[in-house]
Amino acid sequence: MESKAVYLTELGKMEFRDIPVPQIDSNEVLVKMEAVGICGSDLHYYSHGKIGDFIVEFPFILGHECAGTIVKIGEKVEHLKVGDRVALEPGIPCGECEFCLSGQYNLCPDVKFFATPPYDGCLQNYVKHKASFAFKLPDNVSSIEGALVEPLAIGINAARTGGVALGDSVVIFGAGCIGLVTLLASKASGADQVIVVDLIDKRLEIAESMGATTINAKQKNVVDEVLALTQGKGARVVIDCAGNNTTIAQTVQVAKAGGNIVWVGMATDEINGMPLGPVSTKELTIKSIFRYKNLYPTTIAAISSGKIDIKGIVSNKFKFEDTPVAFRESYTNVKNIVKSIIVFD
Ligand SMILES: [Zn+2]
Ligand SMILES: [Zn+2]
């Protein structure tokens, strides 16, 4: 077996290198990659070399949304076999800290997460992974859908954290991949009206095709428009997937009294101008989420049962050999490329 990996060698530059096929431990599986999604965080490392305190040391392998077929299993692995197709949950927590022991393993300070420095990602032919974080895909879930389990788990976490329920009105800021999966998860949870706000028409078109009412924030006053669409009351659940000053401040303005706000987008700015009065007078609940925990089985079941059709998220497919082109285009053409997927032979 031969393996190649695509390395980020400097900002905006990638090259293929031959690497050894990884050796597995007794509790691990070796997976031949079939599909890897390009995420906003991958593009950020590609263009800026860092996210917050996570700083890339070159060369570095990107990619954390992935699925493939098991080609080898460790001798202690019992729930999987060679030939199974699996989605890999990208973060392996330590299993021993207070967060891991309380089930909040997404908060583990020692998590080893694909493509989060210093840990390499999965844009390579063969990846080894702890078997307990490899989830078997049913026959009716493709490997491309398997790669999309990762972002969809975030959307399901966002909708659950917001308490989205039957008949709800929901506002989602941002119609990138995470905004769109949050839309799908909200609809599947029973939301009646989902209003999606963005600046890019192509994204809003996709949101509309998935059942959203949309607002282009360049053309309309977002707060007025949401109030007009909700009989002047605002939305019971407001989810920010954009993470910027303007949208986070607006979450408070468009929320209905007694409503829930969830911050999903990673805000890097400090927030000025957020009206705090309504947080009290409307008795709002503000929560945030970081990735997801214990949600891969639920997410896979939602796709397999047809409750969520995730395929429409993918706007562009590229071959593994064309990964450098995929990154260049996804980075420079954000207006038209919503979600790229790398497909292996
Ligand atoms: Zn991602
Ligand atoms: Zn831990």
JSON list of C-alpha atoms and ligand atoms in Angstrom, two decimals, residues 93-101 105 107-111, ligand 2:
[
{"chain": "A", "resi": 93, "resn": "PRO", "atom": "CA", "xyz": [-10.42, 13.29, 23.74]},
{"chain": "A", "resi": 94, "resn": "CYS", "atom": "CA", "xyz": [-8.17, 12.15, 26.59]},
{"chain": "A", "resi": 95, "resn": "GLY", "atom": "CA", "xyz": [-10.94, 10.14, 28.26]},
{"chain": "A", "resi": 96, "resn": "GLU", "atom": "CA", "xyz": [-9.75, 10.95, 31.77]},
{"chain": "A", "resi": 97, "resn": "CYS", "atom": "CA", "xyz": [-10.21, 14.64, 32.57]},
{"chain": "A", "resi": 98, "resn": "GLU", "atom": "CA", "xyz": [-13.26, 16.01, 34.40]},
{"chain": "A", "resi": 99, "resn": "PHE", "atom": "CA", "xyz": [-14.89, 17.05, 31.11]},
{"chain": "A", "resi": 100, "resn": "CYS", "atom": "CA", "xyz": [-14.41, 13.65, 29.53]},
{"chain": "A", "resi": 101, "resn": "LEU", "atom": "CA", "xyz": [-15.66, 11.89, 32.65]},
{"chain": "A", "resi": 105, "resn": "TYR", "atom": "CA", "xyz": [-15.66, 15.47, 25.97]},
{"chain": "A", "resi": 107, "resn": "LEU", "atom": "CA", "xyz": [-14.42, 20.52, 26.11]},
{"chain": "A", "resi": 108, "resn": "CYS", "atom": "CA", "xyz": [-11.44, 18.22, 26.82]},
{"chain": "A", "resi": 109, "resn": "PRO", "atom": "CA", "xyz": [-8.32, 20.42, 26.89]},
{"chain": "A", "resi": 110, "resn": "ASP", "atom": "CA", "xyz": [-6.21, 17.55, 25.52]},
{"chain": "A", "resi": 111, "resn": "VAL", "atom": "CA", "xyz": [-8.41, 16.59, 22.57]},
{"chain": "B", "resi": 2, "resn": "ZN", "atom": "ZN", "xyz": [-10.30, 14.87, 28.52]}
]
